[in-house]
Every structure is written in structure tokens, then in C-alpha cells.
Rosetta silent file (secondary structure, phi, psi, omega in degrees, C-alpha in Angstrom):
SEQUENCE: MTANSTAPTTEHAGGLSGTAAPVLEIRNLSTVFPGDTRPTVIVDNISLSVRRGETLAVVGESGSGKTMTFLSALGLVPHPGRVVAGEVLLHGTDLLRLPPEELRRRRGAEIAMVFQDPLSSLNPVFTIGDQIIEVLRAHVAIGRAAARRRAIELLERVHIPDPHRRIDDYPHQFSGGMRQRALIAMAIALGPKVLIADEPTTALDVTVQAQVLELLADLKAESGMGMVLITHDLGLVARHAETVAVLYAGRTMERGPVEAI
SCORE:     score description
SCORE:     0.000 S_00000001
   1 L     0.000  150.518  175.861    7.529  -19.463    7.715 S_00000001
   2 L  -134.885  149.067  174.017    6.924  -21.610    4.665 S_00000001
   3 L   -80.822  178.368  177.697    5.912  -20.834    1.135 S_00000001
   4 L   -68.970  169.166 -166.833    3.053  -22.649   -0.522 S_00000001
   5 L   -64.981  -17.313 -178.006    3.647  -26.272   -1.382 S_00000001
   6 L   -97.053   -1.270 -170.434    4.723  -25.561   -4.949 S_00000001
   7 L  -118.095  134.127  172.383    7.246  -22.845   -4.158 S_00000001
   8 L   -71.121  159.235  179.149   10.813  -23.018   -2.884 S_00000001
   9 L  -142.556  150.681  179.793   11.711  -20.700   -0.030 S_00000001
  10 L  -122.293  128.950 -174.911   14.870  -19.221    1.425 S_00000001
  11 L  -143.428  159.996  164.892   15.063  -18.399    5.145 S_00000001
  12 L   -68.761  157.667  175.231   17.339  -17.699    8.056 S_00000001
  13 L   -61.272  -31.129 -177.905   17.702  -20.597   10.431 S_00000001
  14 L   -98.546   11.911  179.679   15.855  -18.513   12.995 S_00000001
  15 L   103.422 -179.045 -172.837   13.093  -17.212   10.698 S_00000001
  16 L   -83.224  -45.520 -170.316   12.659  -14.052    8.668 S_00000001
  17 L  -143.955   44.094  178.329   12.241  -11.257   11.158 S_00000001
  18 L    78.610 -159.424 -172.270   12.531  -12.608   14.649 S_00000001
  19 L  -105.833    0.528 -178.849    9.660  -13.799   16.749 S_00000001
  20 L   -62.707  141.863  178.600    7.352  -10.756   16.694 S_00000001
  21 L   -68.703  143.561  178.064    3.828  -11.521   15.517 S_00000001
  22 L   -64.264  143.099  171.885    2.958  -10.164   12.054 S_00000001
  23 L   -80.434  -31.363  175.586    0.845   -7.029   11.943 S_00000001
  24 E  -131.190  128.585  179.247   -0.480   -8.225    8.566 S_00000001
  25 E  -135.657  120.508  176.382   -0.631  -11.875    7.570 S_00000001
  26 E  -101.988  125.050 -175.986   -2.024  -13.187    4.290 S_00000001
  27 E  -121.431  116.935  170.004   -2.738  -16.917    4.375 S_00000001
  28 E    50.881   47.436 -176.542   -3.425  -19.077    1.306 S_00000001
  29 E   -81.835  132.476  177.748   -5.143  -16.262   -0.611 S_00000001
  30 E  -135.150  136.295  179.938   -6.680  -17.113   -3.994 S_00000001
  31 E  -133.474  136.941 -178.355   -8.530  -14.829   -6.414 S_00000001
  32 E  -127.571  156.305  170.441  -10.169  -15.775   -9.710 S_00000001
  33 E  -124.418  148.427  179.059  -11.719  -14.043  -12.711 S_00000001
  34 L   -60.295  142.463  174.532  -14.198  -15.654  -15.105 S_00000001
  35 L  -119.660  178.714 -178.957  -12.661  -17.239  -18.197 S_00000001
  36 L   -63.323  -41.332 -177.184  -14.090  -18.516  -21.471 S_00000001
  37 L  -116.701  -26.848  179.755  -14.264  -22.125  -20.267 S_00000001
  38 L  -157.363  162.433 -179.311  -13.231  -21.977  -16.600 S_00000001
  39 L   -60.918  144.416  175.308  -12.147  -19.379  -14.009 S_00000001
  40 E   -96.931  124.248 -178.601   -8.681  -17.878  -14.420 S_00000001
  41 E   -84.135  117.814 -178.774   -6.642  -17.933  -11.210 S_00000001
  42 E   -97.549  -39.584  174.915   -4.901  -14.567  -10.747 S_00000001
  43 E  -119.096  119.923 -167.547   -3.755  -15.006   -7.134 S_00000001
  44 E  -119.376   90.001  172.775   -2.906  -18.642   -6.417 S_00000001
  45 E    59.040   46.643 -176.562   -2.626  -19.709   -2.765 S_00000001
  46 E   -86.887  135.760  174.631   -0.355  -16.825   -1.733 S_00000001
  47 E  -127.582  126.280 -179.535    0.887  -16.477    1.854 S_00000001
  48 E  -144.838  159.138  173.439    2.815  -13.384    3.001 S_00000001
  49 E  -150.580  155.130  175.934    3.366  -11.472    6.231 S_00000001
  50 E  -139.309  138.516 -178.660    4.825   -8.181    7.408 S_00000001
  51 L  -103.407  166.108  178.991    5.803   -7.172   10.937 S_00000001
  52 L   -58.395  131.169  178.094    5.811   -3.816   12.674 S_00000001
  53 L    77.550    4.505 -177.673    8.694   -1.665   11.443 S_00000001
  54 L  -105.454  147.448  169.835    9.515   -4.080    8.609 S_00000001
  55 E  -109.700  119.027  173.600    9.474   -3.498    4.858 S_00000001
  56 E   -99.491  121.448  174.555    8.376   -6.478    2.788 S_00000001
  57 E   -93.509  133.239  175.862    9.164   -6.113   -0.921 S_00000001
  58 E  -115.269  114.360 -171.853    6.899   -7.980   -3.318 S_00000001
  59 E  -119.982  159.999  178.939    8.567   -8.342   -6.708 S_00000001
  60 L   157.518  162.729 -178.817    7.719   -9.921  -10.036 S_00000001
  61 L   -70.807  168.789  176.687    7.094   -9.134  -13.658 S_00000001
  62 L   -58.563  134.871 -179.426    3.950   -7.378  -14.881 S_00000001
  63 L    86.841    5.910 -177.503    0.961   -9.673  -14.514 S_00000001
  64 L   -82.370   -7.879  177.168    2.519  -11.776  -11.755 S_00000001
  65 L   101.853   10.058 -176.046   -0.256  -10.887   -9.306 S_00000001
  66 H   -60.722  -59.134 -177.345    1.575   -8.354   -7.107 S_00000001
  67 H   -66.691  -41.411 -176.807   -1.068   -5.630   -7.082 S_00000001
  68 H   -63.367  -31.013  176.619   -4.013   -8.020   -7.284 S_00000001
  69 H   -57.642  -44.758 -174.828   -2.820   -9.809   -4.137 S_00000001
  70 H   -85.320  -27.162  169.007   -3.202   -6.633   -2.093 S_00000001
  71 H   -62.481  -39.435  176.834   -6.367   -5.443   -3.833 S_00000001
  72 H   -63.011  -43.301 -178.693   -7.759   -8.833   -2.824 S_00000001
  73 H   -62.186  -31.498 -176.534   -6.533   -8.358    0.737 S_00000001
  74 L   -95.722    4.084 -178.561   -8.300   -4.989    0.966 S_00000001
  75 L    72.128   31.171 -175.746  -11.574   -6.105   -0.592 S_00000001
  76 L  -118.345   23.582  178.430  -10.941   -4.049   -3.725 S_00000001
  77 L   -64.016  125.565  179.379  -10.915   -6.739   -6.426 S_00000001
  78 L   -67.337  144.489  176.078  -12.524   -5.222   -9.531 S_00000001
  79 L   -61.497  138.312   10.544  -15.712   -6.882  -10.809 S_00000001
  80 L  -101.743   23.226  177.976  -16.129   -9.666  -11.882 S_00000001
  81 L   -69.963  160.281  178.092  -13.135  -11.015   -9.943 S_00000001
  82 E  -156.270  146.712  173.508  -13.610  -12.561   -6.520 S_00000001
  83 E   -78.284  128.828 -176.783  -11.581  -13.954   -3.645 S_00000001
  84 E  -112.236  -10.985 -179.931  -12.347  -17.669   -3.351 S_00000001
  85 E  -162.476  157.670  171.730  -10.080  -18.752   -0.497 S_00000001
  86 E   112.719  175.185  177.284   -7.761  -17.547    2.220 S_00000001
  87 E  -131.857  149.000  173.686   -7.476  -15.230    5.199 S_00000001
  88 E  -128.978   99.941 -172.464   -6.129  -11.681    5.576 S_00000001
  89 E   -97.453  116.832  174.285   -5.318  -11.123    9.239 S_00000001
  90 E  -110.048  110.029 -171.476   -4.754   -7.553   10.428 S_00000001
  91 L    51.239   37.977  175.926   -3.838   -7.730   14.113 S_00000001
  92 L    86.703   -8.021  178.747   -5.537  -11.115   14.113 S_00000001
  93 E   -95.720  127.673 -178.987   -8.830   -9.929   12.546 S_00000001
  94 E   -78.817  109.585 -178.363   -9.703  -11.487    9.195 S_00000001
  95 H   -62.448  -30.691 -176.833  -10.526   -8.583    6.876 S_00000001
  96 H   -71.158  -14.487 -179.340  -12.237  -10.897    4.412 S_00000001
  97 H  -101.044   -0.214 -177.153  -14.869  -11.815    7.001 S_00000001
  98 L   -80.907  148.713  170.852  -15.794   -8.253    7.976 S_00000001
  99 L   -60.587  150.868 -176.623  -19.044   -6.572    6.895 S_00000001
 100 H   -52.396  -40.465 -178.356  -18.424   -4.066    4.053 S_00000001
 101 H   -66.881  -40.142  178.467  -18.908   -1.012    6.291 S_00000001
 102 H   -68.001  -37.956  177.340  -16.429   -2.273    8.889 S_00000001
 103 H   -63.894  -42.104  177.378  -13.899   -3.110    6.172 S_00000001
 104 H   -61.285  -37.296  179.745  -14.209    0.421    4.765 S_00000001
 105 H   -64.878  -40.047 -177.657  -13.595    1.811    8.250 S_00000001
 106 H   -74.627  -30.317  174.308  -10.427   -0.191    8.678 S_00000001
 107 H   -67.124  128.028 -176.426   -9.086    0.785    5.255 S_00000001
 108 H    94.327  -51.929 -178.691   -7.261    4.022    5.817 S_00000001
 109 H   -72.678  -38.955 -175.713   -7.570    3.880    9.589 S_00000001
 110 L  -120.799  -28.272  178.969   -5.488    0.712   10.028 S_00000001
 111 E  -142.801  133.671 -175.068   -4.222   -0.274    6.588 S_00000001
 112 E  -137.333  156.923 -178.053   -3.704    2.016    3.600 S_00000001
 113 E  -130.959  133.441  173.807   -2.493    1.737    0.029 S_00000001
 114 E  -102.644  116.074 -175.722   -0.606    4.220   -2.163 S_00000001
 115 L   -84.831  160.835 -168.951   -1.389    3.461   -5.795 S_00000001
 116 L   -76.988  -19.144 -176.435    1.134    3.760   -8.593 S_00000001
 117 L  -116.924   95.843 -176.142   -0.664    6.360  -10.724 S_00000001
 118 H   -64.693  -27.139  179.725   -1.363    9.536   -8.757 S_00000001
 119 H   -65.567  -39.215  179.810   -3.183   11.179  -11.676 S_00000001
 120 H   -83.086  -19.458 -178.977   -5.847    8.486  -11.717 S_00000001
 121 H   -86.113  -23.360  178.352   -5.930    8.207   -7.914 S_00000001
 122 L   -99.367  139.311  179.931   -6.545   11.909   -7.301 S_00000001
 123 L   -79.618  120.600 -173.700   -9.821   13.523   -8.341 S_00000001
 124 L   -69.158  -16.469 -175.290   -8.990   16.337  -10.797 S_00000001
 125 L   -95.927   -1.230  176.965  -12.032   18.464   -9.861 S_00000001
 126 L  -119.263  148.349  178.261  -11.233   18.761   -6.147 S_00000001
 127 L   -68.122  161.099  176.223   -8.280   20.484   -4.524 S_00000001
 128 H   -57.121  -44.188 -179.068   -5.557   18.465   -2.840 S_00000001
 129 H   -61.816  -44.131 -179.772   -6.703   19.854    0.500 S_00000001
 130 H   -60.181  -36.336 -177.808  -10.335   18.907   -0.041 S_00000001
 131 H   -72.204  -36.661  175.681   -9.331   15.330   -0.804 S_00000001
 132 H   -70.202  -41.910  178.559   -7.242   14.985    2.342 S_00000001
 133 H   -60.109  -39.956  179.412   -9.966   16.653    4.417 S_00000001
 134 H   -60.749  -42.236  178.214  -12.529   14.189    3.016 S_00000001
 135 H   -60.812  -46.627 -178.359  -10.384   11.250    4.186 S_00000001
 136 H   -62.361  -47.660 -174.193  -10.066   12.716    7.669 S_00000001
 137 H   -74.633  -19.215  176.798  -13.743   13.572    8.096 S_00000001
 138 H   -72.863  -21.663 -174.312  -14.886   10.193    6.765 S_00000001
 139 H  -117.799  -20.171 -172.426  -13.138    8.447    9.650 S_00000001
 140 L  -127.909  141.397  175.118  -12.792   10.984   12.486 S_00000001
 141 L   -76.569   93.145 -173.625  -15.263   13.258   14.256 S_00000001
 142 L  -145.146  139.236  177.931  -13.511   16.483   13.309 S_00000001
 143 L   -73.246  164.248 -175.596  -14.670   19.891   12.108 S_00000001
 144 H   -65.540  -38.819 -179.047  -13.667   21.219    8.713 S_00000001
 145 H   -64.454  -42.975  178.514  -11.345   23.908   10.108 S_00000001
 146 H   -66.767  -37.711  178.348   -9.495   21.392   12.272 S_00000001
 147 H   -65.877  -36.342  177.760   -9.327   18.946    9.358 S_00000001
 148 H   -65.311  -42.682  178.092   -7.830   21.665    7.169 S_00000001
 149 H   -60.969  -41.549  178.382   -5.151   22.377    9.786 S_00000001
 150 H   -65.056  -38.638  178.359   -4.387   18.660    9.958 S_00000001
 151 H   -62.297  -40.112  178.031   -4.194   18.480    6.139 S_00000001
 152 H   -64.053  -42.024  177.380   -1.640   21.303    6.129 S_00000001
 153 H   -60.388  -40.293 -179.839    0.391   19.443    8.765 S_00000001
 154 H   -67.089  -41.767  177.801    0.304   16.295    6.620 S_00000001
 155 H   -63.680  -37.755  176.595    1.448   18.159    3.502 S_00000001
 156 H   -65.981  -38.884 -178.621    4.282   19.655    5.520 S_00000001
 157 H   -64.139  -32.516  178.508    5.190   16.217    6.847 S_00000001
 158 L   -95.438   16.517  170.591    5.595   14.856    3.317 S_00000001
 159 L    66.654   38.954  168.883    7.694   17.898    2.382 S_00000001
 160 L   -81.245  122.601 -178.598    5.293   19.784    0.131 S_00000001
 161 L   -67.718  145.238  177.379    6.707   23.321   -0.020 S_00000001
 162 L    49.878   56.464 -173.557    4.485   26.181    1.204 S_00000001
 163 H   -62.838  -27.857  179.044    1.682   23.831    2.309 S_00000001
 164 H   -62.152  -30.791  178.600   -0.562   26.678    3.542 S_00000001
 165 H   -92.113  -43.180 -173.000   -0.846   27.841   -0.080 S_00000001
 166 H   -71.087  -15.572  178.194   -0.503   24.572   -1.979 S_00000001
 167 L   -60.098  -25.149 -178.600   -3.365   22.955   -0.061 S_00000001
 168 L   -96.282    7.409  175.928   -5.760   24.854   -2.348 S_00000001
 169 L   -81.612  157.044  175.299   -4.086   23.692   -5.562 S_00000001
 170 L   -93.530  160.368 -176.785   -5.594   21.098   -7.874 S_00000001
 171 H   -53.286  -36.243 -177.826   -3.742   17.890   -8.823 S_00000001
 172 H   -69.044  -14.642  178.639   -2.740   19.239  -12.251 S_00000001
 173 H   -87.052   -5.672  177.236   -0.898   22.084  -10.492 S_00000001
 174 L   -98.662  147.955  171.037    1.391   19.603   -8.714 S_00000001
 175 L   -71.511  170.014  179.045    4.399   17.910  -10.280 S_00000001
 176 H   -58.116  -43.708  179.390    4.449   14.110  -10.493 S_00000001
 177 H   -65.879  -36.868  178.580    6.581   13.840   -7.381 S_00000001
 178 H   -70.509  -36.919  175.876    4.337   16.225   -5.467 S_00000001
 179 H   -62.186  -41.572  178.773    1.225   14.312   -6.483 S_00000001
 180 H   -63.647  -38.313  177.129    2.818   11.118   -5.179 S_00000001
 181 H   -65.565  -37.154  177.740    3.637   12.901   -1.908 S_00000001
 182 H   -64.274  -40.137  176.259    0.045   14.099   -1.668 S_00000001
 183 H   -62.531  -39.643  177.990   -1.162   10.504   -2.046 S_00000001
 184 H   -64.394  -41.144  177.072    1.217    9.465    0.714 S_00000001
 185 H   -58.251  -42.814  178.041   -0.167   12.263    2.914 S_00000001
 186 H   -64.571  -38.901 -176.740   -3.680   10.921    2.354 S_00000001
 187 H   -68.121  -33.726 -176.752   -2.530    7.358    3.094 S_00000001
 188 H   -95.824    2.339 -172.970   -0.897    8.255    6.420 S_00000001
 189 L   -55.668  -34.427 -174.162   -3.595   10.720    7.508 S_00000001
 190 L  -105.802   10.911  176.909   -5.137    8.266    9.978 S_00000001
 191 L    66.729   52.000 -177.767   -1.922    6.661   11.216 S_00000001
 192 L   -64.229  154.253  177.307   -2.273    3.194    9.621 S_00000001
 193 L   -83.330  -21.582  178.969   -0.371    0.235   11.037 S_00000001
 194 E  -135.637  131.724  176.077    0.415   -1.047    7.525 S_00000001
 195 E  -119.006  125.193  177.916    1.164    0.982    4.398 S_00000001
 196 E  -104.429  118.267 -178.903    1.133   -0.713    0.987 S_00000001
 197 E  -108.878  108.805 -175.314    3.097    1.232   -1.644 S_00000001
 198 E   -94.707  103.866 -179.655    2.301   -0.022   -5.148 S_00000001
 199 L    45.129   57.611 -169.667    5.112    0.940   -7.544 S_00000001
 200 L   -70.548   -8.773 -176.714    5.289    4.362   -5.853 S_00000001
 201 L  -123.372   16.290 -171.694    8.069    5.714   -8.094 S_00000001
 202 L   -55.496  -47.776 -172.002    7.166    4.290  -11.529 S_00000001
 203 L   -95.989   13.323 -173.241    6.572    7.570  -13.375 S_00000001
 204 L  -106.273  153.224  176.060    9.204    9.649  -11.546 S_00000001
 205 L   -74.648  168.812 -169.241   12.740   10.587  -12.490 S_00000001
 206 H   -59.242  -42.323 -178.396   15.630    9.065  -10.553 S_00000001
 207 H   -63.931  -44.891 -179.043   16.153   12.004   -8.192 S_00000001
 208 H   -69.843  -35.754  174.635   12.481   12.239   -7.257 S_00000001
 209 H   -53.460  -48.798 -178.293   12.292    8.434   -6.894 S_00000001
 210 H   -61.565  -40.437 -179.217   15.007    8.602   -4.250 S_00000001
 211 H   -64.896  -42.790 -179.386   13.233   11.423   -2.421 S_00000001
 212 H   -65.380  -42.745 -178.942    9.904    9.560   -2.310 S_00000001
 213 H   -68.695  -36.731  175.474   11.511    6.346   -1.066 S_00000001
 214 H   -65.655  -37.450  176.215   13.482    8.200    1.600 S_00000001
 215 H   -60.908  -46.704  179.199   10.236    9.854    2.680 S_00000001
 216 H   -61.142  -41.136  178.882    8.559    6.453    3.020 S_00000001
 217 H   -64.015  -40.293  178.885   11.524    5.139    5.008 S_00000001
 218 H   -64.765  -43.553 -179.711   11.399    8.163    7.328 S_00000001
 219 H   -63.676  -39.762  177.602    7.656    7.769    7.884 S_00000001
 220 H   -63.335  -43.109 -179.944    8.107    4.087    8.676 S_00000001
 221 H   -64.550  -39.092 -179.224   10.879    4.884   11.153 S_00000001
 222 H   -67.003  -41.626 -170.496    8.794    7.594   12.842 S_00000001
 223 H  -100.886  -20.154 -176.253    5.614    5.547   13.220 S_00000001
 224 L    75.794   13.042 -179.359    6.864    1.948   13.357 S_00000001
 225 L   -69.923  154.887  170.023    4.310    0.894   10.764 S_00000001
 226 E   -80.459  149.427 -178.105    4.828   -2.163    8.612 S_00000001
 227 E  -133.276  139.811  172.010    5.329   -1.469    4.920 S_00000001
 228 E  -112.834  124.132  178.639    4.783   -3.450    1.737 S_00000001
 229 E  -110.271  107.357  177.652    6.747   -2.218   -1.293 S_00000001
 230 E   -89.791  123.945 -174.322    5.375   -3.591   -4.562 S_00000001
 231 E  -160.337  167.364  169.449    7.992   -3.204   -7.288 S_00000001
 232 L  -117.794    5.683 -175.227    9.891   -4.820  -10.135 S_00000001
 233 L   -97.922  104.608 -176.984   13.099   -2.908   -9.327 S_00000001
 234 H   -68.874  -23.361  175.334   15.533   -5.169   -7.460 S_00000001
 235 H   -64.826  -41.774  176.531   17.806   -2.209   -6.727 S_00000001
 236 H   -64.193  -38.866  179.597   15.045   -0.581   -4.698 S_00000001
 237 H   -61.075  -46.818 -177.794   14.459   -3.864   -2.904 S_00000001
 238 H   -60.869  -34.946 -175.379   18.122   -4.176   -1.926 S_00000001
 239 H   -86.472  -26.466 -166.379   18.191   -0.642   -0.520 S_00000001
 240 H  -123.764   -5.387 -175.276   14.821   -0.408    1.212 S_00000001
 241 L  -119.023  154.235  173.178   13.492   -3.838    2.249 S_00000001
 242 L   -97.238  -37.817  178.934   14.319   -6.417    4.896 S_00000001
 243 E  -127.476  159.322 -176.300   12.369   -9.317    3.393 S_00000001
 244 E  -143.653  142.403  172.217   11.263  -10.097   -0.150 S_00000001
 245 E  -122.141  131.645 -179.495    8.711  -12.319   -1.860 S_00000001
 246 E  -103.482  121.172 -179.210    9.088  -13.185   -5.544 S_00000001
 247 E  -107.446  145.240  173.906    5.818  -13.767   -7.414 S_00000001
 248 E  -149.568  128.351  178.070    5.311  -15.430  -10.786 S_00000001
 249 L    52.613   39.402  175.404    2.000  -16.320  -12.447 S_00000001
 250 L    80.467    6.889 -178.779    0.105  -15.570   -9.248 S_00000001
 251 E  -121.367  153.003  173.180    2.258  -17.797   -7.044 S_00000001
 252 E   -81.426  114.109 -178.275    4.963  -17.190   -4.455 S_00000001
 253 E   -91.080  -30.088 -178.198    8.116  -18.659   -5.989 S_00000001
 254 E  -158.094  147.588 -178.734   10.575  -17.613   -3.290 S_00000001
 255 E  -153.950  136.402  179.781   10.465  -15.766    0.015 S_00000001
 256 E   169.454 -171.318  176.654   13.102  -14.803    2.554 S_00000001
 257 E   -63.341  148.480 -177.376   15.568  -12.147    3.768 S_00000001
 258 L   -55.909  -44.036 -176.428   16.749   -9.730    1.100 S_00000001
 259 L   -62.006  -36.984 -177.919   20.400  -10.803    1.436 S_00000001
 260 L   -74.761  -41.004 -178.445   19.541  -14.468    0.893 S_00000001
 261 L   -69.470    0.000    0.000   17.210  -13.953   -2.055 S_00000001
């Protein structure tokens, strides 16, 4: 693997993670937003990859382009931004070339993202259960009763206590850590091959942070999915990732095994 032409890179002699093909590969991705005199480049020729069963940590200060890189990859760049170059290959299929309906189908089913603010990501007027059921029924031919049973199983899997009762609670009735677990339940509902966790422990206390990260590690081990951990916490990177990419001003400055970086 190589970084873009302006960025140094650190690697094993034999590569980052063996010879397995990446499940997700971002190639030369660039995203711009309009500026006063010319477009502002937010994501600048970024290339990253993650393999099955691997955790890639993407680190950098606020504004370095970490989140925007993956919003771009998923076709979720907020208006008036736009992707102007690059490929996002999921099992070899370029997501950026898919029709909007097909891209929506693959989001959730094959690649999912857990956002950093569960309060803004969960709809306050619907129960936790209704929101998980909606995800399931949007992608799978399943009746409401069966979807509810599956939602309870998912809440149990992410260690929500008394899931048969808590499924009918609203987001404000959950603690911060429980809301984050509910988001994770929604993200894994369809068994994605890649899970992107965007600052998943930002608003949580240290004990709950550890619990959420251990949950993510357990889910990765159970399913073999690839994981992207977006963070600015190098301690979390050292404990939970195999490879790391360092971003600055929308560019990849360094990329390699955690121990080397």
C-alpha cells in the first residue's frame, strides 16, 4: 500500500495486513465545498482500506476530514458539498457509481455507520424499538411481529438490560451509553460487512467508553466484519486497532500498523 504522493507512510515489509483483499477500499477520494472565490477541498486525494476482521483507526484533529471522508464514501455529503474524484470499492463495487436507490440498499445491509451523537441520530418521537424495526423492514421482507422479535434480540446482543421492556422506551429514557448501544444495534441489524464507528465514545464517561468499545470488539470478533474507528484518542487506537491512518487538513499524512505509527 502507498499513501498519496504528498504523504509519508509507514509499513511492514510485507504490507499492512497480509494479502487478503480489502472488503472496503477508498481510492483517491476528493470532496469539495463551494468557497468565496474557489472550491474548498475538504477531502484531498485520500486512499484507505480495511480488511475483513480488521480495525482501521482514522485519527486527526477536529476538521481534519475524518468524518467527511466516510460521509463521502457513503454518499452522505451534506449539500452543497460534492465528491469530485475517486472510487469507493465495497467488495469490488464502486459505491459512488451506483444509482441512489441501490446505494441506499447497500447502506445498512453491507456497510453501516454509527454516528458520534446518539441524541441527534435517534428520532425523539419514536421508540427505540420502532426505529430498529423500521431499519429491518426497509431492507428485509419481514412482518412487524418478526421484526420486533429481531429488535429485541439485537438489544439483548448489545447488552441492553430487560430488552423486552426497554424496546418500547423513547431515546430520552435511555442513558447516553444505552443510546449508543441502541445505535450500534441498528447498525448491525442487517449484518454489514463493514462498520464505521465515528467517535463512538465522545460523550461517555470512562467506564461506559470501555464497555462500548469492548462491545464493538466482541461484535467484530463474532461476525468477522471490518471496522473503521474514527477518533482523536490515541489510547483507544493503541488498544483496539491493527492499522491506523493519520489525517491532517483533508490529507493522509501517515498510514501503517499501529505499532509502527
